[in-house]
Short mmCIF file of the C-alpha atoms (twelve columns), coordinates in Angstrom:
data_MODEL
# 
_entry.id   MODEL 
# 
loop_
_atom_site.group_PDB 
_atom_site.id 
_atom_site.type_symbol 
_atom_site.label_atom_id 
_atom_site.label_alt_id 
_atom_site.label_comp_id 
_atom_site.label_asym_id 
_atom_site.label_seq_id 
_atom_site.Cartn_x 
_atom_site.Cartn_y 
_atom_site.Cartn_z 
_atom_site.pdbx_PDB_model_num 
ATOM 1  C CA . UNK A 1  7.993   -8.870  -2.235  1 
ATOM 2  C CA . UNK A 2  8.487   -5.258  -1.302  1 
ATOM 3  C CA . UNK A 3  11.999  -4.147  -0.528  1 
ATOM 4  C CA . UNK A 4  11.144  -0.815  1.083   1 
ATOM 5  C CA . UNK A 5  9.304   -1.911  4.239   1 
ATOM 6  C CA . UNK A 6  11.078  0.772   6.257   1 
ATOM 7  C CA . UNK A 7  9.980   3.449   3.780   1 
ATOM 8  C CA . UNK A 8  6.378   2.194   3.950   1 
ATOM 9  C CA . UNK A 9  6.517   2.389   7.744   1 
ATOM 10 C CA . UNK A 10 7.892   5.920   7.680   1 
ATOM 11 C CA . UNK A 11 5.190   7.036   5.215   1 
ATOM 12 C CA . UNK A 12 2.447   5.475   7.373   1 
ATOM 13 C CA . UNK A 13 3.803   7.042   10.558  1 
ATOM 14 C CA . UNK A 14 4.299   10.459  9.026   1 
ATOM 15 C CA . UNK A 15 0.833   10.704  7.488   1 
ATOM 16 C CA . UNK A 16 -0.820  9.163   10.573  1 
ATOM 17 C CA . UNK A 17 0.784   11.924  12.618  1 
ATOM 18 C CA . UNK A 18 -0.286  14.678  10.206  1 
ATOM 19 C CA . UNK A 19 -3.950  13.701  10.050  1 
ATOM 20 C CA . UNK A 20 -4.192  12.264  13.591  1 
ATOM 21 C CA . UNK A 21 -5.600  8.986   12.286  1 
ATOM 22 C CA . UNK A 22 -4.130  5.479   12.138  1 
ATOM 23 C CA . UNK A 23 -2.942  4.615   8.629   1 
ATOM 24 C CA . UNK A 24 -0.949  1.776   7.106   1 
ATOM 25 C CA . UNK A 25 1.146   1.682   3.933   1 
ATOM 26 C CA . UNK A 26 2.255   -1.008  1.502   1 
ATOM 27 C CA . UNK A 27 4.645   -0.958  -1.396  1 
ATOM 28 C CA . UNK A 28 2.763   -1.841  -4.569  1 
ATOM 29 C CA . UNK A 29 5.631   -1.535  -7.042  1 
ATOM 30 C CA . UNK A 30 9.359   -1.923  -6.439  1 
ATOM 31 C CA . UNK A 31 12.194  -0.305  -8.386  1 
ATOM 32 C CA . UNK A 32 14.471  -3.192  -7.345  1 
ATOM 33 C CA . UNK A 33 12.228  -5.530  -9.336  1 
ATOM 34 C CA . UNK A 34 12.887  -3.665  -12.574 1 
ATOM 35 C CA . UNK A 35 10.209  -0.967  -12.477 1 
ATOM 36 C CA . UNK A 36 11.185  2.625   -13.160 1 
ATOM 37 C CA . UNK A 37 10.077  3.649   -9.652  1 
ATOM 38 C CA . UNK A 38 8.615   2.379   -6.411  1 
ATOM 39 C CA . UNK A 39 4.953   3.046   -5.596  1 
ATOM 40 C CA . UNK A 40 3.212   2.974   -2.243  1 
ATOM 41 C CA . UNK A 41 -0.449  2.887   -1.178  1 
ATOM 42 C CA . UNK A 42 -1.683  4.443   2.050   1 
ATOM 43 C CA . UNK A 43 -5.023  3.551   3.641   1 
ATOM 44 C CA . UNK A 44 -6.884  2.421   6.722   1 
ATOM 45 C CA . UNK A 45 -5.057  -0.518  8.402   1 
ATOM 46 C CA . UNK A 46 -8.058  -2.849  7.986   1 
ATOM 47 C CA . UNK A 47 -8.186  -2.183  4.241   1 
ATOM 48 C CA . UNK A 48 -4.425  -2.693  3.908   1 
ATOM 49 C CA . UNK A 49 -4.713  -5.997  5.809   1 
ATOM 50 C CA . UNK A 50 -7.492  -7.169  3.456   1 
ATOM 51 C CA . UNK A 51 -5.444  -6.043  0.471   1 
ATOM 52 C CA . UNK A 52 -2.382  -7.985  1.652   1 
ATOM 53 C CA . UNK A 53 -4.502  -11.135 2.083   1 
ATOM 54 C CA . UNK A 54 -5.769  -10.742 -1.508  1 
ATOM 55 C CA . UNK A 55 -2.352  -10.079 -3.095  1 
ATOM 56 C CA . UNK A 56 -0.365  -12.818 -4.763  1 
ATOM 57 C CA . UNK A 57 2.633   -10.677 -5.695  1 
ATOM 58 C CA . UNK A 58 1.940   -10.707 -9.431  1 
ATOM 59 C CA . UNK A 59 -0.454  -7.754  -9.592  1 
ATOM 60 C CA . UNK A 60 0.430   -4.404  -11.109 1 
ATOM 61 C CA . UNK A 61 0.231   -1.201  -9.094  1 
ATOM 62 C CA . UNK A 62 -2.955  -0.245  -10.952 1 
ATOM 63 C CA . UNK A 63 -4.599  -3.621  -10.229 1 
ATOM 64 C CA . UNK A 64 -3.736  -3.289  -6.546  1 
ATOM 65 C CA . UNK A 65 -5.063  0.274   -6.448  1 
ATOM 66 C CA . UNK A 66 -8.287  -0.738  -8.196  1 
ATOM 67 C CA . UNK A 67 -8.822  -3.572  -5.688  1 
ATOM 68 C CA . UNK A 68 -8.090  -1.239  -2.771  1 
ATOM 69 C CA . UNK A 69 -10.765 1.142   -4.004  1 
ATOM 70 C CA . UNK A 70 -13.370 -1.650  -3.873  1 
ATOM 71 C CA . UNK A 71 -12.659 -2.474  -0.208  1 
ATOM 72 C CA . UNK A 72 -14.910 -0.974  2.449   1 
ATOM 73 C CA . UNK A 73 -13.369 0.596   5.528   1 
# 
């Protein structure tokens, strides 16, 4: 599970403000779980919701990104 929920919320809020469009953000890779860095994905809230429903917690960042790219907004 992601450890940087606050960071994801800040990223979503900041970019939503910049582009004047509602965005959501999830953490797809966590440094606290042994990775060299944390990664985040930013997208339309509906796509992020669908992505979260699909996730099991065992996917790599690249697998999550590839699945996100197949979702329609």
